[in-house]
PDB file of C-alpha atoms in Angstrom:
ATOM      1  CA  MET A   1       0.000   0.000   0.000  1.00 45.00           C
ATOM      2  CA  ALA A   2       1.420   3.397  -0.997  1.00 49.00           C
ATOM      3  CA  PRO A   3       2.196   5.851   1.801  1.00 52.00           C
ATOM      4  CA  LEU A   4      -0.504   8.436   2.478  1.00 49.00           C
ATOM      5  CA  THR A   5       2.012  11.232   1.968  1.00 52.00           C
ATOM      6  CA  GLU A   6       2.780  10.228  -1.634  1.00 52.00           C
ATOM      7  CA  PRO A   7       0.136  12.433  -3.331  1.00 72.00           C
ATOM      8  CA  LYS A   8       1.316  15.438  -1.319  1.00 72.00           C
ATOM      9  CA  GLN A   9       4.925  14.750  -2.287  1.00 77.00           C
ATOM     10  CA  GLU A  10       3.949  14.435  -5.938  1.00 82.00           C
ATOM     11  CA  ARG A  11       2.078  17.739  -5.790  1.00 79.00           C
ATOM     12  CA  ALA A  12       5.091  19.402  -4.199  1.00 79.00           C
ATOM     13  CA  VAL A  13       7.393  18.124  -6.946  1.00 84.00           C
ATOM     14  CA  ARG A  14       4.933  19.231  -9.626  1.00 86.00           C
ATOM     15  CA  THR A  15       4.545  22.669  -8.054  1.00 87.00           C
ATOM     16  CA  ARG A  16       8.304  23.115  -7.899  1.00 87.00           C
ATOM     17  CA  GLN A  17       8.605  22.252 -11.576  1.00 87.00           C
ATOM     18  CA  ILE A  18       5.818  24.684 -12.476  1.00 90.00           C
ATOM     19  CA  VAL A  19       7.462  27.483 -10.499  1.00 91.00           C
ATOM     20  CA  LEU A  20      10.889  26.722 -11.971  1.00 89.00           C
ATOM     21  CA  ARG A  21       9.533  26.836 -15.523  1.00 89.00           C
ATOM     22  CA  ALA A  22       7.613  30.043 -14.849  1.00 92.00           C
ATOM     23  CA  ALA A  23      10.757  31.612 -13.395  1.00 92.00           C
ATOM     24  CA  ALA A  24      12.767  30.539 -16.439  1.00 91.00           C
ATOM     25  CA  GLU A  25      10.197  32.110 -18.774  1.00 92.00           C
ATOM     26  CA  VAL A  26      10.237  35.393 -16.864  1.00 94.00           C
ATOM     27  CA  PHE A  27      14.031  35.492 -16.595  1.00 93.00           C
ATOM     28  CA  ASP A  28      14.296  34.733 -20.306  1.00 91.00           C
ATOM     29  CA  GLU A  29      11.910  37.559 -21.202  1.00 91.00           C
ATOM     30  CA  HIS A  30      13.038  40.206 -18.725  1.00 91.00           C
ATOM     31  CA  GLY A  31      16.471  39.219 -17.428  1.00 91.00           C
ATOM     32  CA  TYR A  32      17.268  39.070 -13.728  1.00 91.00           C
ATOM     33  CA  GLY A  33      16.832  42.795 -13.173  1.00 90.00           C
ATOM     34  CA  GLY A  34      13.438  42.954 -14.869  1.00 92.00           C
ATOM     35  CA  ALA A  35      12.035  39.826 -13.252  1.00 92.00           C
ATOM     36  CA  SER A  36      10.066  39.914 -10.018  1.00 91.00           C
ATOM     37  CA  ILE A  37       8.550  37.416  -7.620  1.00 92.00           C
ATOM     38  CA  SER A  38       5.079  38.760  -8.417  1.00 92.00           C
ATOM     39  CA  LYS A  39       5.579  38.191 -12.157  1.00 93.00           C
ATOM     40  CA  ILE A  40       6.809  34.675 -11.520  1.00 93.00           C
ATOM     41  CA  MET A  41       3.931  33.894  -9.155  1.00 92.00           C
ATOM     42  CA  GLN A  42       1.425  35.170 -11.695  1.00 92.00           C
ATOM     43  CA  ARG A  43       3.004  33.141 -14.489  1.00 92.00           C
ATOM     44  CA  ALA A  44       3.097  29.997 -12.339  1.00 91.00           C
ATOM     45  CA  GLY A  45      -0.394  30.484 -10.940  1.00 92.00           C
ATOM     46  CA  VAL A  46       0.697  29.731  -7.379  1.00 90.00           C
ATOM     47  CA  THR A  47       0.155  31.434  -4.057  1.00 86.00           C
ATOM     48  CA  GLN A  48       2.847  33.233  -2.127  1.00 86.00           C
ATOM     49  CA  GLY A  49       2.957  30.313   0.289  1.00 86.00           C
ATOM     50  CA  GLY A  50       3.381  27.842  -2.558  1.00 83.00           C
ATOM     51  CA  MET A  51       6.196  29.940  -3.974  1.00 85.00           C
ATOM     52  CA  TYR A  52       8.138  30.435  -0.757  1.00 85.00           C
ATOM     53  CA  PHE A  53       7.777  26.799   0.265  1.00 86.00           C
ATOM     54  CA  HIS A  54      10.181  25.951  -2.562  1.00 87.00           C
ATOM     55  CA  PHE A  55      12.139  29.154  -3.168  1.00 89.00           C
ATOM     56  CA  LYS A  56      12.822  31.839  -0.580  1.00 88.00           C
ATOM     57  CA  SER A  57      13.747  34.651  -2.966  1.00 90.00           C
ATOM     58  CA  LYS A  58      14.251  35.718  -6.570  1.00 91.00           C
ATOM     59  CA  LEU A  59      17.940  35.028  -6.059  1.00 91.00           C
ATOM     60  CA  GLY A  60      17.151  31.470  -5.015  1.00 91.00           C
ATOM     61  CA  LEU A  61      15.072  31.006  -8.145  1.00 92.00           C
ATOM     62  CA  ALA A  62      17.811  32.396 -10.369  1.00 91.00           C
ATOM     63  CA  GLU A  63      20.399  30.113  -8.787  1.00 89.00           C
ATOM     64  CA  ALA A  64      18.116  27.087  -9.244  1.00 89.00           C
ATOM     65  CA  VAL A  65      17.519  27.872 -12.912  1.00 88.00           C
ATOM     66  CA  MET A  66      21.212  28.479 -13.558  1.00 85.00           C
ATOM     67  CA  ALA A  67      22.307  25.368 -11.650  1.00 81.00           C
ATOM     68  CA  SER A  68      19.894  23.194 -13.657  1.00 77.00           C
ATOM     69  CA  GLN A  69      21.416  24.115 -17.038  1.00 78.00           C
ATOM     70  CA  GLN A  70      22.821  20.639 -17.690  1.00 76.00           C
ATOM     71  CA  ASP A  71      19.449  19.086 -16.760  1.00 78.00           C
ATOM     72  CA  PHE A  72      17.504  21.206 -19.242  1.00 81.00           C
ATOM     73  CA  ILE A  73      19.124  19.710 -22.333  1.00 84.00           C
ATOM     74  CA  GLU A  74      19.603  16.156 -23.593  1.00 87.00           C
ATOM     75  CA  LEU A  75      22.570  15.806 -25.894  1.00 87.00           C
ATOM     76  CA  PRO A  76      22.196  13.968 -29.206  1.00 85.00           C
ATOM     77  CA  PRO A  77      23.562  10.428 -29.494  1.00 87.00           C
ATOM     78  CA  GLY A  78      26.465   9.488 -31.692  1.00 91.00           C
ATOM     79  CA  GLU A  79      30.007   8.177 -31.762  1.00 96.00           C
ATOM     80  CA  ASP A  80      32.355  10.399 -29.785  1.00 97.00           C
ATOM     81  CA  GLY A  81      34.715  12.552 -31.810  1.00 98.00           C
ATOM     82  CA  LEU A  82      34.757  15.733 -33.854  1.00 98.00           C
ATOM     83  CA  GLN A  83      31.484  15.061 -35.664  1.00 97.00           C
ATOM     84  CA  ARG A  84      29.639  14.577 -32.396  1.00 97.00           C
ATOM     85  CA  LEU A  85      31.226  17.734 -31.010  1.00 97.00           C
ATOM     86  CA  ILE A  86      29.942  19.673 -34.016  1.00 97.00           C
ATOM     87  CA  ASP A  87      26.528  18.031 -33.646  1.00 96.00           C
ATOM     88  CA  ILE A  88      26.407  18.964 -29.953  1.00 96.00           C
ATOM     89  CA  THR A  89      26.960  22.642 -30.731  1.00 96.00           C
ATOM     90  CA  ALA A  90      24.288  22.462 -33.440  1.00 96.00           C
ATOM     91  CA  HIS A  91      21.922  20.919 -30.890  1.00 95.00           C
ATOM     92  CA  ILE A  92      22.743  23.647 -28.359  1.00 95.00           C
ATOM     93  CA  THR A  93      21.901  26.188 -31.061  1.00 96.00           C
ATOM     94  CA  HIS A  94      18.507  24.558 -31.590  1.00 95.00           C
ATOM     95  CA  GLU A  95      17.835  24.436 -27.853  1.00 94.00           C
ATOM     96  CA  LEU A  96      18.733  28.111 -27.434  1.00 94.00           C
ATOM     97  CA  GLN A  97      16.116  28.929 -30.042  1.00 94.00           C
ATOM     98  CA  HIS A  98      13.358  26.649 -28.726  1.00 92.00           C
ATOM     99  CA  ASN A  99      13.990  25.565 -25.109  1.00 91.00           C
ATOM    100  CA  VAL A 100      13.054  28.368 -22.715  1.00 88.00           C
ATOM    101  CA  LEU A 101      14.448  26.581 -19.656  1.00 87.00           C
ATOM    102  CA  PHE A 102      17.865  26.136 -21.211  1.00 91.00           C
ATOM    103  CA  ARG A 103      17.821  29.615 -22.747  1.00 90.00           C
ATOM    104  CA  ALA A 104      17.029  31.227 -19.398  1.00 91.00           C
ATOM    105  CA  SER A 105      19.807  29.335 -17.635  1.00 89.00           C
ATOM    106  CA  VAL A 106      22.289  30.532 -20.259  1.00 90.00           C
ATOM    107  CA  ARG A 107      21.083  34.124 -19.956  1.00 91.00           C
ATOM    108  CA  LEU A 108      21.446  34.031 -16.179  1.00 92.00           C
ATOM    109  CA  ALA A 109      24.945  32.574 -16.450  1.00 89.00           C
ATOM    110  CA  VAL A 110      25.889  35.569 -18.596  1.00 88.00           C
ATOM    111  CA  GLU A 111      24.127  38.112 -16.354  1.00 88.00           C
ATOM    112  CA  GLN A 112      25.029  36.611 -12.974  1.00 89.00           C
ATOM    113  CA  GLU A 113      27.123  39.548 -11.807  1.00 86.00           C
ATOM    114  CA  GLU A 114      23.806  41.448 -11.566  1.00 85.00           C
ATOM    115  CA  PHE A 115      22.852  39.241  -8.623  1.00 84.00           C
ATOM    116  CA  GLY A 116      26.264  39.082  -7.002  1.00 84.00           C
ATOM    117  CA  ARG A 117      27.514  35.806  -8.408  1.00 83.00           C
ATOM    118  CA  ASN A 118      30.723  35.007 -10.242  1.00 83.00           C
ATOM    119  CA  ASP A 119      30.421  31.283 -10.889  1.00 85.00           C
ATOM    120  CA  ASP A 120      31.972  29.670 -13.948  1.00 90.00           C
ATOM    121  CA  THR A 121      30.605  26.188 -13.170  1.00 88.00           C
ATOM    122  CA  ALA A 122      28.304  26.091 -16.195  1.00 88.00           C
ATOM    123  CA  TYR A 123      31.147  27.092 -18.508  1.00 92.00           C
ATOM    124  CA  GLN A 124      33.517  24.563 -16.945  1.00 94.00           C
ATOM    125  CA  GLU A 125      30.933  21.800 -17.332  1.00 91.00           C
ATOM    126  CA  TRP A 126      30.568  22.544 -21.036  1.00 94.00           C
ATOM    127  CA  ALA A 127      34.337  22.715 -21.438  1.00 97.00           C
ATOM    128  CA  GLU A 128      34.629  19.250 -19.911  1.00 97.00           C
ATOM    129  CA  ARG A 129      31.919  17.858 -22.188  1.00 95.00           C
ATOM    130  CA  PHE A 130      33.742  19.297 -25.181  1.00 98.00           C
ATOM    131  CA  ARG A 131      37.116  18.008 -23.952  1.00 98.00           C
ATOM    132  CA  VAL A 132      35.741  14.457 -23.803  1.00 98.00           C
ATOM    133  CA  GLN A 133      34.797  14.692 -27.485  1.00 98.00           C
ATOM    134  CA  LEU A 134      38.198  16.118 -28.360  1.00 98.00           C
ATOM    135  CA  VAL A 135      40.005  13.320 -26.525  1.00 98.00           C
ATOM    136  CA  ALA A 136      37.949  10.851 -28.573  1.00 98.00           C
ATOM    137  CA  ALA A 137      38.830  12.812 -31.711  1.00 98.00           C
ATOM    138  CA  ARG A 138      42.503  12.470 -30.813  1.00 98.00           C
ATOM    139  CA  ARG A 139      42.142   8.690 -30.538  1.00 98.00           C
ATOM    140  CA  ARG A 140      40.466   8.673 -33.957  1.00 98.00           C
ATOM    141  CA  GLY A 141      43.338  10.610 -35.513  1.00 98.00           C
ATOM    142  CA  GLU A 142      41.133  13.629 -36.312  1.00 98.00           C
ATOM    143  CA  LEU A 143      43.180  16.330 -34.575  1.00 98.00           C
ATOM    144  CA  LEU A 144      46.337  18.066 -35.674  1.00 98.00           C
ATOM    145  CA  ASP A 145      49.395  17.220 -33.577  1.00 97.00           C
ATOM    146  CA  ASP A 146      49.704  20.634 -31.887  1.00 97.00           C
ATOM    147  CA  VAL A 147      46.098  20.808 -30.635  1.00 98.00           C
ATOM    148  CA  ASP A 148      45.673  20.636 -26.854  1.00 98.00           C
ATOM    149  CA  GLU A 149      42.270  19.139 -26.072  1.00 98.00           C
ATOM    150  CA  GLY A 150      41.744  21.041 -22.817  1.00 98.00           C
ATOM    151  CA  GLU A 151      42.855  24.359 -24.233  1.00 98.00           C
ATOM    152  CA  PHE A 152      40.688  24.091 -27.292  1.00 98.00           C
ATOM    153  CA  ALA A 153      37.672  23.040 -25.204  1.00 98.00           C
ATOM    154  CA  ASN A 154      38.008  26.343 -23.324  1.00 98.00           C
ATOM    155  CA  VAL A 155      38.460  28.257 -26.581  1.00 98.00           C
ATOM    156  CA  LEU A 156      35.322  26.655 -28.022  1.00 98.00           C
ATOM    157  CA  VAL A 157      33.226  27.515 -24.960  1.00 97.00           C
ATOM    158  CA  ALA A 158      34.392  31.128 -25.132  1.00 97.00           C
ATOM    159  CA  ALA A 159      33.933  31.375 -28.900  1.00 97.00           C
ATOM    160  CA  TYR A 160      30.468  29.815 -28.863  1.00 97.00           C
ATOM    161  CA  THR A 161      29.354  31.930 -25.896  1.00 95.00           C
ATOM    162  CA  GLY A 162      30.393  35.075 -27.719  1.00 96.00           C
ATOM    163  CA  THR A 163      28.715  33.874 -30.904  1.00 97.00           C
ATOM    164  CA  GLN A 164      25.368  33.265 -29.233  1.00 95.00           C
ATOM    165  CA  ILE A 165      25.490  36.605 -27.385  1.00 94.00           C
ATOM    166  CA  PHE A 166      26.240  38.415 -30.651  1.00 97.00           C
ATOM    167  CA  SER A 167      23.393  36.535 -32.338  1.00 96.00           C
ATOM    168  CA  THR A 168      21.015  37.415 -29.506  1.00 93.00           C
ATOM    169  CA  MET A 169      21.755  41.098 -29.940  1.00 93.00           C
ATOM    170  CA  ALA A 170      21.687  40.985 -33.750  1.00 96.00           C
ATOM    171  CA  SER A 171      18.665  38.804 -34.451  1.00 96.00           C
ATOM    172  CA  LYS A 172      17.294  37.319 -31.211  1.00 92.00           C
ATOM    173  CA  ARG A 173      19.212  34.142 -32.174  1.00 94.00           C
ATOM    174  CA  ALA A 174      17.444  33.728 -35.532  1.00 96.00           C
ATOM    175  CA  ASP A 175      20.819  33.699 -37.303  1.00 97.00           C
ATOM    176  CA  LEU A 176      22.580  31.528 -34.722  1.00 97.00           C
ATOM    177  CA  PRO A 177      22.664  28.415 -36.976  1.00 97.00           C
ATOM    178  CA  GLU A 178      24.426  30.424 -39.685  1.00 97.00           C
ATOM    179  CA  ARG A 179      26.872  31.881 -37.188  1.00 97.00           C
ATOM    180  CA  THR A 180      27.568  28.444 -35.675  1.00 97.00           C
ATOM    181  CA  ARG A 181      28.309  27.031 -39.108  1.00 97.00           C
ATOM    182  CA  THR A 182      30.678  29.911 -39.840  1.00 97.00           C
ATOM    183  CA  LEU A 183      32.415  29.430 -36.493  1.00 98.00           C
ATOM    184  CA  TRP A 184      33.148  25.807 -37.276  1.00 98.00           C
ATOM    185  CA  ARG A 185      34.222  26.573 -40.835  1.00 97.00           C
ATOM    186  CA  TYR A 186      37.134  28.575 -39.429  1.00 97.00           C
ATOM    187  CA  LEU A 187      37.858  26.562 -36.287  1.00 98.00           C
ATOM    188  CA  LEU A 188      38.159  23.241 -38.085  1.00 98.00           C
ATOM    189  CA  ARG A 189      41.007  24.593 -40.191  1.00 97.00           C
ATOM    190  CA  ALA A 190      42.940  25.170 -36.957  1.00 97.00           C
ATOM    191  CA  ILE A 191      42.339  21.807 -35.262  1.00 98.00           C
ATOM    192  CA  ALA A 192      41.309  19.072 -37.722  1.00 98.00           C
ATOM    193  CA  THR A 193      43.449  17.071 -40.093  1.00 98.00           C
ATOM    194  CA  PRO A 194      42.744  17.537 -43.812  1.00 97.00           C
ATOM    195  CA  GLN A 195      41.429  13.970 -43.943  1.00 97.00           C
ATOM    196  CA  ALA A 196      38.966  14.622 -41.100  1.00 97.00           C
ATOM    197  CA  ARG A 197      37.744  17.881 -42.644  1.00 97.00           C
ATOM    198  CA  GLU A 198      36.774  16.018 -45.796  1.00 96.00           C
ATOM    199  CA  THR A 199      34.326  13.811 -43.885  1.00 96.00           C
ATOM    200  CA  LEU A 200      32.864  16.218 -41.302  1.00 97.00           C
ATOM    201  CA  ARG A 201      29.386  17.709 -41.728  1.00 95.00           C
ATOM    202  CA  LEU A 202      28.970  21.320 -40.651  1.00 95.00           C
ATOM    203  CA  PRO A 203      25.759  22.489 -38.933  1.00 91.00           C
ATOM    204  CA  GLU A 204      22.934  23.476 -41.220  1.00 85.00           C
ATOM    205  CA  ALA A 205      22.851  27.215 -41.835  1.00 76.00           C
ATOM    206  CA  GLY A 206      19.091  27.732 -42.052  1.00 64.00           C
ATOM    207  CA  THR A 207      17.608  30.347 -39.735  1.00 46.00           C
ATOM    208  CA  ALA A 208      14.755  29.901 -37.341  1.00 44.00           C
ATOM    209  CA  THR A 209      11.263  30.906 -38.361  1.00 37.00           C
TER     210      THR A 209
END
């Protein structure tokens, strides 16, 4: 027989998810400075008590959204190596255009100094994911001899972050696929062997509608 508290626990989990999504939507639309607890409560359709049971402040909500960045996106399958690394960045591009939870977490990571944080965890996590693909690429003979996997992983995180910020300002990320393709067109010349470049597929350059 299931415990009597199970329905209450399920409701609490569901309410937390609703509040977290509402917060992400508001942060995505207004940024940290323009968001407010009242806007988030209205979007979530919860009472003040329901809100503060899970999150004590706007800062707590922002930290929860930012900390959940890796949970908001499921990476595409594939054999590890340069092609999968390219495919991962193409998938991130798609998610930034269509996944409000992921998009909000990225925006907060960029804006975090506004709420007194200076945490590079999200960037380091992406750098490690990229490094794993680069190590696999090394085993497959896809990298030039002078490429350092850890260094280039950091370069890629920085380059892609700048690319998506530029795209946000220029077109609200509508041209991000084109910019991502261009980024790889230049980066691959610096890291991939000529043989690997002949077989790799670049991200599609179509823009979002």
